[in-house]
CSV table of C-alpha atoms in Angstrom, one decimal:
chain,number,residue,atom,x,y,z
L,1,MET,CA,90.3,32.2,4.2
L,2,VAL,CA,86.8,32.6,2.7
L,3,VAL,CA,86.9,28.9,1.7
L,4,GLY,CA,87.7,28.0,5.3
L,5,VAL,CA,84.7,30.1,6.6
L,6,ARG,CA,82.3,28.4,4.2
L,7,ARG,CA,83.4,25.0,5.3
L,8,ARG,CA,82.9,25.9,9.0
L,9,VAL,CA,79.4,27.2,8.2
L,10,ARG,CA,78.5,24.1,6.3
L,11,GLY,CA,79.8,22.0,9.2
L,12,LEU,CA,77.5,23.8,11.6
L,13,LEU,CA,74.3,23.7,9.4
L,14,ALA,CA,74.6,20.0,8.5
L,15,PRO,CA,73.6,18.6,11.9
L,16,LEU,CA,70.7,21.2,12.1
L,17,ALA,CA,69.4,20.2,8.6
L,18,ALA,CA,69.5,16.5,9.6
L,19,THR,CA,67.5,17.2,12.7
L,20,ALA,CA,64.9,19.5,11.0
L,21,ALA,CA,64.2,17.2,8.0
L,22,PRO,CA,61.8,14.8,9.9
L,23,LEU,CA,60.0,17.8,11.4
L,24,LEU,CA,59.4,19.3,8.0
L,25,LEU,CA,58.0,16.0,6.7
L,26,LEU,CA,55.5,15.9,9.6
L,27,LEU,CA,54.4,19.5,8.9
L,28,LEU,CA,54.1,19.0,5.2
L,29,PRO,CA,50.4,17.8,5.2
L,30,LEU,CA,49.5,20.8,7.2
L,31,LEU,CA,51.0,23.1,4.6
L,32,VAL,CA,49.1,21.5,1.7
L,33,VAL,CA,45.9,23.5,0.8
L,34,ASP,CA,43.0,22.4,-1.3
L,35,ALA,CA,43.2,23.2,-5.0
L,36,TYR,CA,39.6,24.3,-5.1
L,37,ASP,CA,37.7,26.5,-2.7
L,38,THR,CA,34.3,24.6,-2.9
L,39,LEU,CA,33.1,21.2,-3.8
L,40,SER,CA,31.2,22.7,-6.7
L,41,GLU,CA,34.4,24.1,-8.2
L,42,ALA,CA,36.2,20.7,-7.8
L,43,GLN,CA,33.2,18.9,-9.4
L,44,THR,CA,33.1,21.4,-12.3
L,45,ALA,CA,36.8,21.0,-13.0
L,46,LEU,CA,36.6,17.2,-12.7
L,47,ARG,CA,33.7,16.9,-15.1
L,48,ALA,CA,35.4,19.2,-17.6
L,49,ASN,CA,38.6,17.2,-17.5
L,50,LEU,CA,36.9,13.8,-17.8
L,51,LEU,CA,34.7,14.8,-20.7
L,52,GLU,CA,37.5,16.5,-22.6
L,53,GLY,CA,38.0,14.4,-25.7
L,54,TYR,CA,35.5,11.7,-24.5
L,55,ASP,CA,33.7,9.8,-27.2
L,56,LYS,CA,30.3,8.6,-25.9
L,57,GLY,CA,29.8,6.5,-29.0
L,58,ALA,CA,32.9,4.3,-28.3
L,59,ILE,CA,32.7,1.3,-26.0
L,60,PRO,CA,35.0,1.7,-22.9
L,61,PRO,CA,38.5,0.2,-23.3
L,62,THR,CA,39.3,-3.3,-21.9
L,63,ASN,CA,42.3,-5.5,-21.3
L,64,ASN,CA,44.6,-6.3,-24.2
L,65,ILE,CA,45.6,-9.9,-24.6
L,66,SER,CA,49.2,-8.9,-23.9
L,67,GLU,CA,48.2,-7.4,-20.5
L,68,PRO,CA,47.9,-9.3,-17.3
L,69,GLY,CA,44.4,-10.2,-16.3
L,70,SER,CA,43.2,-10.8,-19.8
L,71,THR,CA,40.8,-13.8,-20.3
L,72,ARG,CA,40.7,-13.9,-24.1
L,73,GLY,CA,42.9,-16.0,-26.2
L,74,ASN,CA,44.7,-15.0,-29.4
L,75,GLU,CA,41.6,-15.0,-31.6
L,76,TYR,CA,40.6,-11.5,-30.7
L,77,PRO,CA,42.9,-8.8,-29.3
L,78,PHE,CA,40.7,-7.4,-26.5
L,79,ASP,CA,38.5,-8.8,-23.6
L,80,PRO,CA,34.8,-8.0,-23.7
L,81,LEU,CA,33.4,-5.4,-21.4
L,82,LEU,CA,31.6,-6.9,-18.4
L,83,VAL,CA,28.2,-5.3,-17.7
L,84,GLU,CA,26.4,-6.4,-14.6
L,85,ALA,CA,22.6,-6.1,-14.6
L,86,GLY,CA,20.1,-6.3,-11.7
L,87,LEU,CA,16.4,-5.8,-11.5
L,88,ASN,CA,14.5,-4.7,-8.3
L,89,PHE,CA,10.9,-5.7,-8.6
L,90,HIS,CA,8.8,-3.0,-6.9
L,91,ARG,CA,5.2,-4.3,-7.6
L,92,VAL,CA,3.0,-6.0,-10.2
L,93,LEU,CA,0.8,-3.5,-12.0
L,94,ASP,CA,-1.1,-5.8,-14.5
L,95,VAL,CA,-1.1,-9.3,-15.9
L,96,ASP,CA,-3.1,-9.6,-19.1
L,97,VAL,CA,-3.5,-13.3,-19.8
L,98,VAL,CA,-5.5,-12.7,-23.0
L,99,LYS,CA,-2.8,-10.5,-24.6
L,100,SER,CA,0.1,-12.5,-22.9
L,101,ALA,CA,1.4,-9.2,-21.5
L,102,VAL,CA,2.7,-8.1,-18.2
L,103,ASP,CA,3.3,-4.6,-16.7
L,104,LEU,CA,5.8,-4.5,-13.9
L,105,LEU,CA,7.2,-1.6,-11.9
L,106,VAL,CA,10.9,-2.3,-11.8
L,107,TRP,CA,14.2,-0.5,-10.9
L,108,ILE,CA,16.9,-1.5,-13.4
L,109,ARG,CA,20.5,-1.3,-12.4
L,110,LEU,CA,23.5,-1.5,-14.7
L,111,VAL,CA,27.2,-1.5,-13.6
L,112,TRP,CA,30.3,-1.4,-15.7
L,113,THR,CA,33.8,0.1,-15.6
L,114,ASP,CA,35.0,2.9,-17.9
L,115,ASP,CA,38.7,3.6,-17.4
L,116,ARG,CA,38.3,6.9,-19.3
L,117,LEU,CA,36.4,8.2,-16.3
L,118,ALA,CA,38.9,7.4,-13.6
L,119,TRP,CA,40.8,10.1,-11.6
L,120,ASN,CA,42.9,10.7,-8.5
L,121,PRO,CA,40.6,12.1,-5.7
L,122,ASP,CA,43.6,13.8,-4.1
L,123,GLU,CA,43.7,16.2,-7.0
L,124,TYR,CA,40.1,17.3,-6.5
L,125,ASN,CA,39.7,18.0,-2.8
L,126,GLY,CA,39.1,14.3,-2.1
L,127,LEU,CA,36.1,14.1,-4.5
L,128,ASP,CA,35.5,10.4,-5.1
L,129,LYS,CA,32.1,10.5,-6.9
L,130,VAL,CA,30.7,12.4,-9.8
L,131,PHE,CA,27.4,12.2,-11.7
L,132,PHE,CA,26.7,12.3,-15.5
L,133,TRP,CA,23.3,12.8,-17.1
L,134,ILE,CA,21.9,10.1,-19.5
L,135,GLU,CA,18.8,10.8,-21.5
L,136,ALA,CA,16.5,8.6,-23.6
L,137,GLY,CA,17.9,5.5,-22.1
L,138,ALA,CA,21.1,5.6,-24.1
L,139,GLY,CA,24.5,7.3,-23.9
L,140,ALA,CA,24.4,7.9,-27.7
L,141,SER,CA,21.5,10.4,-27.4
L,142,GLU,CA,22.2,14.1,-28.0
L,143,THR,CA,22.1,15.3,-24.4
L,144,SER,CA,23.7,12.2,-22.8
L,145,GLU,CA,27.2,12.7,-21.5
L,146,ILE,CA,28.8,9.3,-21.3
L,147,TRP,CA,28.6,5.9,-23.0
L,148,THR,CA,26.0,3.4,-21.8
L,149,PRO,CA,25.3,-0.3,-22.8
L,150,ASP,CA,22.3,-0.8,-25.0
L,151,VAL,CA,20.7,-3.5,-22.8
L,152,GLU,CA,17.2,-4.1,-24.2
L,153,LEU,CA,14.2,-6.2,-23.4
L,154,TRP,CA,14.2,-8.9,-26.1
L,155,ASN,CA,10.6,-10.0,-25.6
L,156,GLN,CA,9.3,-6.5,-25.4
L,157,MET,CA,6.0,-4.9,-25.8
L,158,GLU,CA,7.7,-1.5,-25.3
L,159,SER,CA,11.3,-0.6,-25.3
L,160,ILE,CA,13.2,0.0,-22.1
L,161,GLN,CA,14.5,3.3,-23.6
L,162,SER,CA,11.0,4.8,-23.6
L,163,SER,CA,9.4,3.0,-20.6
L,164,PHE,CA,12.1,3.9,-18.0
L,165,ALA,CA,12.9,7.3,-16.5
L,166,ASN,CA,15.9,9.4,-17.4
L,167,GLY,CA,18.5,9.9,-14.7
L,168,PHE,CA,22.1,10.4,-13.6
L,169,ALA,CA,24.8,7.7,-13.6
L,170,GLN,CA,27.1,7.6,-10.6
L,171,VAL,CA,30.8,7.3,-11.4
L,172,ASP,CA,33.5,6.4,-8.8
L,173,SER,CA,37.1,7.5,-8.9
L,174,ASN,CA,38.2,4.1,-10.2
L,175,GLY,CA,35.9,4.4,-13.3
L,176,ARG,CA,33.1,2.2,-11.9
L,177,VAL,CA,29.7,3.4,-13.4
L,178,TYR,CA,26.4,2.7,-11.5
L,179,TRP,CA,23.3,3.5,-13.5
L,180,SER,CA,19.9,3.0,-11.8
L,181,ARG,CA,16.5,4.2,-12.9
L,182,PRO,CA,12.8,3.3,-12.3
L,183,GLY,CA,10.2,2.4,-14.9
L,184,HIS,CA,7.8,0.0,-16.4
L,185,LEU,CA,9.0,-3.4,-17.7
L,186,LEU,CA,6.6,-4.5,-20.4
L,187,PRO,CA,7.4,-8.0,-21.7
L,188,ILE,CA,5.3,-10.3,-23.9
L,189,CYS,CA,5.1,-13.5,-22.0
L,190,LYS,CA,4.9,-17.2,-23.0
L,191,PHE,CA,2.9,-18.1,-19.9
L,192,GLU,CA,3.4,-21.4,-18.2
L,193,GLY,CA,0.9,-23.0,-15.7
L,194,LEU,CA,-2.3,-21.5,-17.1
L,195,GLU,CA,-3.8,-25.0,-17.5
L,196,ARG,CA,-4.4,-25.0,-13.8
L,197,PHE,CA,-6.5,-21.9,-13.8
L,198,PRO,CA,-7.8,-20.5,-11.4
L,199,PHE,CA,-5.4,-22.4,-9.0
L,200,ASP,CA,-2.4,-21.6,-11.2
L,201,ASN,CA,1.0,-19.9,-10.6
L,202,LEU,CA,1.7,-18.2,-13.8
L,203,VAL,CA,5.4,-18.2,-15.0
L,204,CYS,CA,6.7,-15.5,-17.3
L,205,THR,CA,10.3,-15.4,-18.6
L,206,ILE,CA,11.9,-12.0,-19.2
L,207,GLU,CA,14.9,-11.8,-21.6
L,208,LEU,CA,17.5,-9.0,-21.4
L,209,GLY,CA,20.4,-8.6,-23.7
L,210,SER,CA,22.5,-6.1,-25.7
L,211,TRP,CA,20.9,-5.4,-29.0
L,212,SER,CA,24.0,-4.3,-30.9
L,213,TYR,CA,27.0,-5.7,-29.1
L,214,SER,CA,27.7,-9.4,-29.4
L,215,GLY,CA,29.7,-11.4,-26.8
L,216,LYS,CA,32.9,-10.5,-28.6
L,217,TYR,CA,32.5,-6.9,-27.2
L,218,LEU,CA,30.2,-7.1,-24.2
L,219,ARG,CA,29.3,-9.8,-21.7
L,220,LEU,CA,26.4,-9.7,-19.3
L,221,GLY,CA,26.6,-10.7,-15.6
L,222,LEU,CA,24.3,-10.8,-12.7
L,223,LEU,CA,24.7,-7.9,-10.2
L,224,ASP,CA,25.7,-9.0,-6.7
L,225,GLY,CA,25.7,-12.6,-7.8
L,226,ASP,CA,21.9,-13.1,-8.3
L,227,GLY,CA,20.8,-10.0,-10.2
L,228,VAL,CA,17.5,-9.9,-8.4
L,229,SER,CA,16.0,-8.0,-5.5
L,230,ILE,CA,12.3,-7.5,-4.4
L,231,GLY,CA,10.8,-4.5,-2.6
L,232,GLY,CA,13.1,-2.0,-1.0
L,233,SER,CA,10.6,0.6,0.0
L,234,ASN,CA,7.4,1.0,2.1
L,235,THR,CA,5.3,1.4,-1.0
L,236,SER,CA,6.4,-1.9,-2.7
L,237,GLY,CA,4.3,-5.0,-3.0
L,238,GLU,CA,0.6,-5.6,-3.8
L,239,ALA,CA,-2.7,-5.3,-1.9
L,240,PHE,CA,-6.2,-6.2,-3.1
L,241,GLN,CA,-4.9,-7.4,-6.5
L,242,GLU,CA,-5.5,-10.6,-8.4
L,243,PHE,CA,-1.8,-11.2,-9.0
L,244,THR,CA,1.1,-11.0,-6.6
L,245,LEU,CA,4.8,-11.6,-7.1
L,246,LYS,CA,5.7,-15.0,-5.7
L,247,SER,CA,9.3,-15.4,-6.7
L,248,VAL,CA,12.0,-14.3,-9.1
L,249,SER,CA,15.2,-16.1,-10.3
L,250,ALA,CA,17.8,-15.1,-12.8
L,251,SER,CA,20.3,-17.0,-15.0
L,252,ALA,CA,22.8,-16.2,-17.7
L,253,PHE,CA,22.7,-17.8,-21.1
L,254,ALA,CA,24.5,-17.4,-24.4
L,255,TYR,CA,23.0,-18.0,-27.9
L,256,PRO,CA,25.5,-19.7,-30.3
L,257,PRO,CA,27.3,-17.4,-32.8
L,258,TYR,CA,26.6,-17.1,-36.4
L,259,PRO,CA,28.9,-19.2,-38.7
L,260,SER,CA,30.4,-16.1,-40.2
L,261,ASP,CA,31.7,-14.9,-36.8
L,262,PRO,CA,32.4,-17.8,-34.4
L,263,LEU,CA,33.5,-15.6,-31.5
L,264,ALA,CA,30.3,-13.5,-31.6
L,265,ASP,CA,27.9,-15.4,-29.4
L,266,TRP,CA,24.9,-13.5,-27.9
L,267,PRO,CA,24.8,-13.4,-24.1
L,268,VAL,CA,21.4,-12.8,-22.4
L,269,LEU,CA,19.9,-12.8,-18.9
L,270,PHE,CA,16.7,-14.8,-18.2
L,271,TYR,CA,14.5,-13.7,-15.4
L,272,LYS,CA,11.9,-16.3,-14.4
L,273,VAL,CA,9.0,-14.4,-12.7
L,274,VAL,CA,6.3,-16.4,-10.9
L,275,PHE,CA,2.9,-14.8,-10.2
L,276,ASP,CA,0.5,-16.1,-7.6
L,277,ARG,CA,-3.2,-15.7,-8.5
L,278,SER,CA,-5.9,-15.0,-6.1
L,279,TRP,CA,-8.2,-18.0,-6.6
L,280,GLN,CA,-10.8,-17.1,-3.9
L,281,PRO,CA,-12.9,-14.8,-6.1
L,282,TYR,CA,-13.3,-17.5,-8.8
L,283,VAL,CA,-14.4,-20.0,-6.2
L,284,ARG,CA,-16.9,-17.6,-4.7
L,285,GLY,CA,-18.2,-16.2,-7.9
L,286,HIS,CA,-18.1,-19.1,-10.4
L,287,LEU,CA,-17.4,-22.5,-9.0
L,288,VAL,CA,-19.9,-22.3,-6.1
L,289,SER,CA,-22.6,-20.6,-8.3
L,290,GLN,CA,-22.3,-23.4,-11.0
L,291,ILE,CA,-22.6,-26.1,-8.3
L,292,ILE,CA,-25.8,-24.3,-7.0
L,293,PHE,CA,-27.2,-24.0,-10.5
L,294,ASN,CA,-26.6,-27.8,-11.0
L,295,ILE,CA,-28.4,-28.6,-7.8
L,296,ILE,CA,-31.3,-26.4,-8.9
L,297,GLY,CA,-31.4,-28.1,-12.2
L,298,PHE,CA,-31.4,-31.5,-10.5
L,299,ALA,CA,-34.3,-30.3,-8.3
L,300,CYS,CA,-36.6,-30.4,-11.3
L,301,PHE,CA,-36.8,-34.2,-10.8
L,302,TRP,CA,-38.6,-33.6,-7.5
L,303,LEU,CA,-41.4,-31.8,-9.2
L,304,PRO,CA,-44.4,-33.7,-10.8
L,305,ILE,CA,-44.0,-34.6,-14.4
L,306,GLN,CA,-47.2,-32.8,-15.4
L,307,SER,CA,-45.9,-29.6,-13.7
L,308,GLY,CA,-45.1,-26.9,-16.3
L,309,GLU,CA,-42.4,-25.4,-14.0
L,310,ARG,CA,-40.3,-28.5,-14.2
L,311,LEU,CA,-39.0,-27.9,-17.7
L,312,GLY,CA,-38.7,-24.1,-17.1
L,313,LEU,CA,-36.6,-24.7,-14.0
L,314,SER,CA,-34.1,-27.0,-15.8
L,315,ILE,CA,-33.8,-24.6,-18.7
L,316,THR,CA,-33.2,-21.6,-16.4
L,317,ALA,CA,-30.5,-23.5,-14.5
L,318,MET,CA,-28.8,-24.4,-17.8
L,319,LEU,CA,-28.8,-20.8,-19.1
L,320,ALA,CA,-27.4,-19.6,-15.8
L,321,ALA,CA,-24.6,-22.1,-16.0
L,322,VAL,CA,-23.8,-21.0,-19.6
L,323,ALA,CA,-23.8,-17.3,-18.6
L,324,SER,CA,-21.4,-18.0,-15.7
L,325,ASP,CA,-19.1,-19.9,-18.2
L,326,LEU,CA,-19.1,-17.0,-20.6
L,327,VAL,CA,-17.8,-14.7,-17.8
L,328,VAL,CA,-14.9,-17.1,-17.1
L,329,VAL,CA,-14.1,-17.5,-20.9
L,330,SER,CA,-13.7,-13.7,-21.2
L,331,GLU,CA,-10.8,-14.0,-18.7
L,332,LEU,CA,-8.9,-16.5,-20.8
L,333,PRO,CA,-7.3,-16.5,-24.3
L,334,GLN,CA,-9.0,-18.3,-27.2
L,335,ALA,CA,-6.6,-21.2,-27.2
L,336,PRO,CA,-6.9,-25.0,-28.0
L,337,GLU,CA,-5.7,-25.9,-24.5
L,338,LEU,CA,-8.3,-26.5,-21.8
L,339,THR,CA,-7.9,-25.1,-18.3
L,340,TRP,CA,-9.1,-26.8,-15.2
L,341,MET,CA,-12.0,-24.2,-15.0
L,342,GLN,CA,-13.1,-24.9,-18.5
L,343,LYS,CA,-13.2,-28.6,-17.9
L,344,PHE,CA,-15.3,-28.0,-14.8
L,345,SER,CA,-17.7,-25.7,-16.8
L,346,MET,CA,-18.1,-28.3,-19.6
L,347,MET,CA,-19.1,-31.0,-17.1
L,348,SER,CA,-21.5,-28.6,-15.4
L,349,GLN,CA,-23.2,-27.8,-18.8
L,350,VAL,CA,-23.4,-31.4,-19.7
L,351,PHE,CA,-25.2,-32.1,-16.4
L,352,ALA,CA,-27.5,-29.1,-17.0
L,353,ALA,CA,-28.3,-30.3,-20.5
L,354,TYR,CA,-29.1,-33.8,-19.2
L,355,CYS,CA,-31.6,-32.2,-16.7
L,356,VAL,CA,-33.3,-30.3,-19.6
L,357,LEU,CA,-33.6,-33.5,-21.7
L,358,GLU,CA,-35.0,-35.5,-18.8
L,359,GLY,CA,-37.3,-32.7,-17.8
């Protein structure tokens, strides 16, 4: 008899359970509570979990050749890590033609993916971003928290690690790391276009690349396709300066590998920076003055031969032309090549010397 009662109860509850199941599914999201009371607690727990067992001296993992999406053949078992680089040029601080040096205020941005830093935002109150501190421009420093690529300025006057500010790296829930910081970019330039001084557009090539990791382990790419941006704030740009930034272009290049390791080429990024010089001060202060001195020297022929001021006027004009040329020479390197201004000064001095000899 008891068995019969149980069967009757089950028969009555079965339709009720079938009707209530969809309702429970709709109410389930309302019954779920956040695992942490505050955003700070969720961030603290997330940082602790991500950094537990994290080795900041090891490069992030990449695809194995047996995994889908791999681009490497059977010669090496892993794909290289892609690091995208971008430079935002804020303003030109100094262009020293004599020392072949440039001082640029730049924001450098590096982006890569570290799967060790990925997480599920639903487990941390929907937190989808977290920040990690990086000091001394490298993740291997004592106080840095995560790995960073050792992208360095190859034609450097000063290392990026010391000339750029320390800062936090932003990490998304999918492991994407975005590291941006401002600082001084101090390259040594092999200038092009100086032969047209002072009507020149100087060209300086900046070379960025990893100093330790070859192309076998790390590849460089251009951020957002071009890797270049200019300005970005109300204080960017130049005013009342000799040099202004005319244009910037970037390209990727790879140096061939050493014979001992044929897979280890060396990828770099070239930034071609073009500076526009203000030629007006040189025209006003040097070219016009030398033309006037030559006219004054030629005026000695209008004076009588027996006049003592004739020779003195021509000598004075020649000395003034030489003094003006010395000022221009101080702005240029001591090189065998001749600039347009130097050729003009030589012609001016020859004319002044002719006036002295004839006087």
